[in-house]
Coordinates of C-alpha atoms and ligand atoms in Angstrom, one line a residue:
M1 CA 1.1 16.8 -7.6
T2 CA -1.6 19.0 -6.7
K3 CA -2.6 17.4 -3.2
P4 CA -0.3 16.7 -0.3
V5 CA 0.8 13.2 -0.4
I6 CA 0.7 10.3 2.1
L7 CA 3.0 7.8 1.4
T8 CA 3.6 3.9 2.5
G9 CA 5.0 0.6 1.6
L10 CA 4.8 -2.9 3.1
R11 CA 7.1 -5.3 2.6
A12 CA 6.1 -9.1 2.4
N13 CA 8.9 -11.3 2.2
N14 CA 7.6 -13.3 4.7
N15 CA 3.7 -14.2 5.8
L16 CA 2.2 -11.5 7.5
T17 CA 0.7 -11.6 10.7
L18 CA -2.3 -10.6 12.8
G19 CA 0.1 -7.7 14.2
N20 CA 1.0 -6.6 10.7
Y21 CA -2.8 -6.7 9.8
F22 CA -3.9 -4.6 12.3
G23 CA -0.7 -2.4 12.7
A24 CA 0.2 -1.7 9.4
L25 CA -2.2 -3.2 6.4
L26 CA -5.7 -2.0 8.3
P27 CA -4.3 1.5 9.2
I28 CA -3.2 2.0 5.7
V29 CA -6.5 1.0 4.2
E30 CA -8.7 3.1 6.4
L31 CA -6.5 5.9 5.7
A32 CA -6.8 5.7 2.1
H33 CA -10.5 5.6 2.8
S34 CA -10.9 8.4 5.0
R35 CA -7.9 10.6 3.5
A36 CA -8.1 10.2 0.0
S37 CA -10.3 12.9 -1.0
E38 CA -7.6 15.5 0.4
Y39 CA -4.5 13.6 -0.2
Q40 CA -2.9 11.5 -2.7
V41 CA -2.3 8.1 -1.1
N42 CA 0.7 6.3 -2.4
L43 CA 0.9 2.8 -1.4
F44 CA 4.0 1.1 -3.0
V45 CA 5.2 -2.7 -3.0
P46 CA 8.7 -2.0 -2.3
D47 CA 10.2 -4.8 -4.2
L48 CA 13.4 -3.4 -4.7
H49 CA 14.1 -3.1 -0.6
S50 CA 13.1 -6.8 -0.5
F51 CA 16.4 -8.0 -1.2
T52 CA 18.7 -6.3 0.8
T53 CA 19.1 -9.4 3.0
P54 CA 19.3 -12.7 1.0
I55 CA 15.9 -14.1 -0.1
D56 CA 14.8 -16.7 -2.5
H57 CA 14.5 -15.0 -5.6
S58 CA 12.1 -17.8 -7.2
Q59 CA 9.5 -16.5 -4.8
L60 CA 9.9 -12.9 -5.3
Q61 CA 7.1 -12.5 -8.2
A62 CA 4.6 -14.7 -6.1
Q63 CA 5.3 -12.3 -3.1
I64 CA 4.8 -9.1 -4.8
M65 CA 1.4 -10.2 -6.0
H66 CA 0.3 -11.7 -2.5
N67 CA 1.4 -8.2 -1.2
A68 CA -1.0 -6.5 -3.4
R69 CA -3.6 -9.0 -2.8
L70 CA -3.5 -8.5 0.8
F71 CA -4.3 -5.1 0.3
A72 CA -7.2 -5.8 -1.8
A73 CA -8.5 -8.3 0.7
A74 CA -8.1 -5.8 3.3
G75 CA -10.6 -3.6 1.6
L76 CA -8.2 -1.1 -0.4
P77 CA -10.2 0.9 -3.2
L78 CA -8.4 -0.2 -6.4
D79 CA -10.2 2.3 -9.0
S80 CA -9.4 5.5 -7.3
S81 CA -7.5 8.0 -9.0
D82 CA -6.4 9.5 -5.5
I83 CA -5.1 6.1 -4.6
L84 CA -1.7 5.0 -6.3
L85 CA -0.8 1.1 -5.7
Y86 CA 2.4 0.6 -7.9
R87 CA 5.5 -1.7 -7.7
Q88 CA 8.6 0.3 -6.8
S89 CA 10.8 -1.2 -9.6
Y90 CA 8.4 -0.4 -12.1
V91 CA 9.0 3.2 -11.5
P92 CA 12.9 3.6 -12.5
A93 CA 13.3 6.8 -11.3
H94 CA 13.4 5.3 -7.5
S95 CA 16.6 3.6 -8.6
E96 CA 18.0 6.6 -10.6
L97 CA 17.2 9.4 -7.7
T98 CA 19.0 6.9 -5.3
W99 CA 22.1 6.8 -7.2
I100 CA 22.3 10.7 -7.0
L101 CA 21.6 10.9 -3.6
D102 CA 24.1 8.4 -3.0
C103 CA 26.8 10.7 -4.1
F104 CA 25.6 13.1 -1.4
S105 CA 25.0 10.7 1.5
G106 CA 27.8 10.0 4.0
V107 CA 29.5 6.6 4.8
G108 CA 29.4 7.8 8.3
E109 CA 25.8 9.0 8.8
M110 CA 24.6 5.0 7.1
G111 CA 26.9 3.4 9.1
R112 CA 25.0 4.9 12.0
M113 CA 21.6 3.5 11.3
I114 CA 20.6 1.2 14.1
E115 CA 18.7 -1.0 11.9
Y116 CA 21.8 -1.4 9.6
K117 CA 23.9 -2.1 12.5
D118 CA 21.2 -4.7 14.1
K119 CA 21.2 -6.6 10.7
S120 CA 24.5 -6.6 9.6
A121 CA 25.8 -8.0 13.2
K122 CA 23.6 -10.8 12.5
L123 CA 24.7 -11.3 9.0
G124 CA 28.4 -11.0 9.4
D125 CA 30.6 -8.9 7.4
D126 CA 30.8 -11.2 4.0
R127 CA 27.1 -11.4 3.9
V128 CA 26.5 -7.8 4.4
S129 CA 25.5 -6.2 1.0
V130 CA 25.8 -2.4 0.0
G131 CA 22.2 -2.7 -0.7
L132 CA 21.4 -3.1 3.2
F133 CA 23.9 -0.3 3.8
N134 CA 22.4 2.4 1.8
Y135 CA 18.9 1.3 2.1
P136 CA 17.9 4.3 3.9
V137 CA 18.8 6.6 0.6
L138 CA 16.4 4.3 -1.7
M139 CA 14.0 5.1 1.1
A140 CA 14.3 8.8 1.0
A141 CA 14.2 8.6 -2.8
D142 CA 11.0 6.7 -2.4
I143 CA 9.7 9.6 -0.5
L144 CA 11.2 12.6 -2.2
L145 CA 10.1 11.6 -5.5
Y146 CA 6.5 12.4 -4.8
G147 CA 7.2 15.3 -2.3
A148 CA 5.3 12.8 0.2
E149 CA 4.9 14.9 3.5
Y150 CA 3.2 12.2 5.5
I151 CA 4.9 8.7 6.0
P152 CA 3.6 6.5 8.8
V153 CA 6.9 4.8 10.2
G154 CA 7.2 2.1 13.1
E155 CA 9.9 2.6 15.6
D156 CA 12.7 0.8 13.6
Q157 CA 12.1 3.3 10.3
R158 CA 12.2 6.8 12.4
Q159 CA 15.8 7.4 12.0
H160 CA 15.4 6.8 8.3
L161 CA 12.7 9.0 8.2
E162 CA 15.4 11.6 9.6
F163 CA 17.7 11.2 7.4
A164 CA 15.2 11.7 4.4
R165 CA 14.3 14.9 6.0
D166 CA 18.1 15.7 6.1
I167 CA 19.3 14.5 2.8
A168 CA 16.3 16.8 1.3
E169 CA 17.5 19.7 3.2
R170 CA 21.0 19.3 2.5
M171 CA 20.0 19.0 -1.4
N172 CA 17.9 22.1 -0.9
A173 CA 20.6 24.3 0.4
K174 CA 23.0 23.3 -2.2
F175 CA 20.6 23.6 -5.1
G176 CA 17.7 25.4 -4.4
E177 CA 14.1 24.3 -3.5
L178 CA 14.2 20.8 -5.0
F179 CA 12.6 18.6 -2.6
T180 CA 9.5 19.0 -0.2
V181 CA 10.7 18.1 3.2
P182 CA 8.7 15.4 4.7
R183 CA 6.9 16.6 8.3
P184 CA 9.0 16.0 11.4
L185 CA 8.2 13.0 13.6
K186 CA 5.9 14.6 15.8
D187 CA 3.9 15.8 13.0
Q188 CA 3.6 12.2 11.7
V189 CA 2.7 10.9 14.9
E190 CA -0.2 13.4 15.6
F191 CA -1.2 13.0 12.1
F192 CA -1.5 9.0 12.1
G193 CA -2.6 9.0 15.8
K194 CA -2.6 6.2 17.9
G195 CA -2.5 3.2 15.7
Q196 CA 1.0 3.7 15.5
A197 CA 1.6 2.8 19.1
L198 CA -0.3 -0.6 18.7
R199 CA 1.5 -3.6 19.8
I200 CA 0.2 -6.9 19.3
M201 CA 2.3 -9.2 21.5
D202 CA 3.6 -12.9 21.0
L203 CA 1.0 -15.4 22.5
A204 CA 3.3 -17.8 23.9
D205 CA 5.7 -15.1 25.4
P206 CA 3.5 -12.0 25.9
T207 CA 5.9 -9.5 26.8
R208 CA 7.6 -9.7 23.4
K209 CA 6.3 -8.2 20.1
M210 CA 4.2 -10.6 17.7
S211 CA 6.5 -10.9 14.8
K212 CA 7.1 -12.6 11.5
S213 CA 10.4 -13.6 12.2
D214 CA 9.8 -15.8 15.0
D215 CA 10.9 -19.1 13.8
T216 CA 8.6 -21.5 15.8
G217 CA 5.5 -19.7 14.8
K218 CA 3.6 -21.1 18.1
G219 CA 2.9 -17.6 19.6
V220 CA 2.2 -16.0 16.2
I221 CA -1.0 -15.6 14.2
F222 CA -0.2 -15.6 10.2
L223 CA -2.9 -14.3 7.9
T224 CA -2.6 -17.6 6.3
D225 CA -2.9 -19.8 9.2
D226 CA -5.6 -22.5 8.8
P227 CA -8.4 -21.1 11.0
A228 CA -8.9 -23.6 13.3
E229 CA -5.1 -24.3 14.1
A230 CA -5.1 -20.3 14.9
A231 CA -8.0 -20.8 17.3
K232 CA -6.0 -23.8 19.2
K233 CA -2.7 -21.0 19.0
I234 CA -5.1 -18.6 21.1
M235 CA -6.4 -21.6 23.4
S236 CA -2.9 -22.3 24.3
A237 CA -1.4 -18.8 25.0
T238 CA 0.1 -18.0 28.1
T239 CA -1.6 -16.1 30.5
D240 CA -1.2 -15.9 34.3
D241 CA -2.4 -17.5 37.6
K242 CA -4.4 -14.4 39.0
A243 CA -7.6 -16.3 37.7
S244 CA -9.4 -12.8 37.0
V245 CA -9.7 -11.0 33.7
N246 CA -8.2 -7.6 33.6
Y247 CA -6.4 -5.1 31.3
D248 CA -3.3 -4.7 33.0
P249 CA -0.3 -5.0 30.3
K250 CA 2.4 -4.9 33.0
E251 CA 1.0 -7.5 35.6
Q252 CA -1.4 -9.5 33.1
P253 CA 0.4 -9.0 29.6
G254 CA -1.0 -12.2 28.0
I255 CA -4.9 -11.6 29.2
S256 CA -4.4 -7.9 28.1
N257 CA -3.2 -8.8 24.7
L258 CA -6.1 -11.2 24.2
L259 CA -8.4 -8.3 25.3
Q260 CA -6.6 -5.9 22.7
I261 CA -6.9 -8.9 19.8
L262 CA -10.7 -9.3 20.9
A263 CA -11.2 -5.2 20.6
L264 CA -9.6 -5.1 17.3
L265 CA -11.4 -8.0 15.9
T266 CA -15.0 -6.9 17.1
G267 CA -14.4 -3.3 16.2
E268 CA -15.0 -2.4 19.9
T269 CA -13.2 -0.1 21.9
L270 CA -10.7 -1.8 24.9
G271 CA -12.8 -0.2 27.5
D272 CA -16.1 -1.8 26.1
V273 CA -14.2 -5.4 25.8
T274 CA -12.5 -4.8 29.1
E275 CA -15.7 -4.1 30.8
R276 CA -17.6 -7.1 29.5
Y277 CA -15.1 -9.9 30.8
I278 CA -13.5 -7.9 33.8
G279 CA -13.1 -10.5 36.7
Q280 CA -13.9 -13.2 34.8
E281 CA -12.3 -16.2 36.7
R282 CA -12.3 -18.7 33.7
Y283 CA -9.6 -18.0 31.5
G284 CA -10.8 -21.2 29.3
D285 CA -14.0 -19.3 28.6
F286 CA -12.9 -16.0 27.6
K287 CA -10.2 -17.8 25.7
K288 CA -12.8 -19.5 23.7
V289 CA -14.7 -16.4 22.6
V290 CA -11.3 -14.9 21.4
A291 CA -10.5 -18.0 19.3
E292 CA -13.8 -18.0 17.7
E293 CA -13.5 -14.5 16.7
V294 CA -9.8 -15.2 15.5
Q295 CA -11.4 -18.2 13.5
K296 CA -13.9 -16.4 11.8
F297 CA -11.9 -13.4 11.0
L298 CA -9.4 -15.6 9.6
S299 CA -11.9 -17.6 7.4
G300 CA -13.5 -14.3 6.0
F301 CA -10.1 -12.8 5.1
Q302 CA -8.8 -16.0 3.4
E303 CA -11.9 -16.0 1.3
R304 CA -11.7 -12.3 0.6
L305 CA -7.9 -13.1 -0.4
N306 CA -8.8 -16.0 -2.6
A307 CA -11.6 -14.1 -4.4
V308 CA -9.2 -11.1 -5.3
S309 CA -8.7 -11.0 -9.2
D310 CA -5.0 -11.0 -10.7
D311 CA -6.7 -9.0 -13.6
V312 CA -8.1 -6.1 -11.2
I313 CA -4.6 -6.0 -9.3
Y314 CA -2.7 -5.7 -12.9
A315 CA -5.1 -3.0 -13.7
A316 CA -4.5 -0.8 -10.8
F317 CA -0.7 -1.1 -11.1
E318 CA -1.0 -0.4 -14.8
R319 CA -2.8 3.1 -14.0
S320 CA -1.0 3.9 -10.9
E321 CA 2.4 3.2 -12.5
R322 CA 1.8 5.4 -15.2
A323 CA 0.6 8.4 -13.0
A324 CA 3.6 7.7 -10.5
S325 CA 6.3 7.3 -13.2
E326 CA 5.0 10.9 -14.6
Q327 CA 5.2 12.4 -11.1
A328 CA 8.4 10.8 -10.1
G329 CA 9.9 11.7 -13.5
Q330 CA 9.3 15.4 -13.0
T331 CA 11.2 15.5 -9.7
L332 CA 14.0 13.7 -11.3
Y333 CA 14.3 15.7 -13.9
K334 CA 14.3 18.8 -11.7
V335 CA 17.4 17.2 -10.0
Q336 CA 19.1 16.0 -12.8
Q337 CA 19.0 19.5 -14.3
A338 CA 20.3 20.7 -10.7
V339 CA 23.2 18.4 -10.6
G340 CA 24.3 19.4 -14.2
L341 CA 23.1 16.0 -15.9
R342 CA 20.6 17.8 -17.9
P343 CA 20.5 21.4 -19.4
E344 CA 18.9 24.1 -17.9
V345 CA 16.5 25.7 -19.9
Ligands
LIG401 P1 7.6 -5.8 10.2 O1 6.7 -7.2 10.0 O2 8.3 -6.2 11.6 O3 8.5 -5.5 9.3 O4 6.6 -4.9 10.3 C1 5.9 -4.1 9.5 C2 4.9 -3.1 10.1 O5 3.9 -3.9 10.8 C3 5.3 -2.5 11.4 O6 5.9 -1.2 11.1 C4 4.3 -2.1 12.4 O7 3.4 -1.1 11.5 C5 3.4 -3.5 12.0 N1 3.7 -4.6 13.0 C6 4.2 -5.6 12.8 N2 4.0 -6.4 13.8 C7 3.1 -5.7 14.4 C8 2.6 -6.1 16.0 N3 2.8 -7.3 16.9 N4 1.5 -5.2 16.6 C9 1.1 -3.9 15.8 N5 1.8 -3.9 14.9 C10 2.8 -4.7 14.3

């Protein structure tokens, strides 16, 4: 590991949304393009994380491939030695380090994780798995095996990043310098910039985030939506009765969201797009512009997705998993020596 490492995973158990695309997928791909010469960029498919809550296992293989294809369709270079695209479970060191770290992690600190509390409250005791409980330990292993310094984390993952830092420091204090400690949250925010704060809102209820877990799907645009149907969702998006287009997320959340979506789709700044439509009274005309852009984007994206060759994906997996196993294996061996599982030389 000669270069500093940026690491990120994107779980795709469900259909991804336009929010996932602009909030996670595209920033990752852009990062890979812009930073790969100075950094090693690790992108992984977190397959081991995918059944901490119950899933349909007959779909998992297809979802793993879909997940990788999405990266490719979004423009990820698959032939650069600075970019690793790997499946977590193909690098067994993730599971092995997790077990070791488990033995140095407290039941109390895991129980305090907000995501755990939220998800387990919804599931009920009998359905809460031990995997859901110690998911942050696996996430720490994902990071620490590669000495990753920068990890783009959404709001819900911040506490887990803090834990990865804590366990790294704890192990280093006990056994000497084993791990690179990931950068603190404020450095992460600085490094990844404003993209982290992006929030595309639900079209039907623009006061909440567009989310793939929405049951009705009415306010959500999925990347696999029929483009014409997606355009209809834009046309029926909730707006307001002010009859004047303006970017004002508090007073006009629906219109502001559409301005944001339009800016992202056309690659213009929010300011430029707002300036063009500000004061427009007929929301229908404005929505039509956004709907057409959404339709165009989805048609193009789906065409690229269908054109991705599985052979190319498998070749990228193979190359990356070899490199990742070697790097992760070195870290794991150091840890195994430190805890007495392997002889010191
Ligand atoms: P989730 O689908 O909630 O697991 O989110 C995965 C990642 O996608 C998040 O960490 C965000 O970076 C991004 N994301 C999800 N929904 C949105 C949204 N509505 N707007 C912007 N980014 C989003």
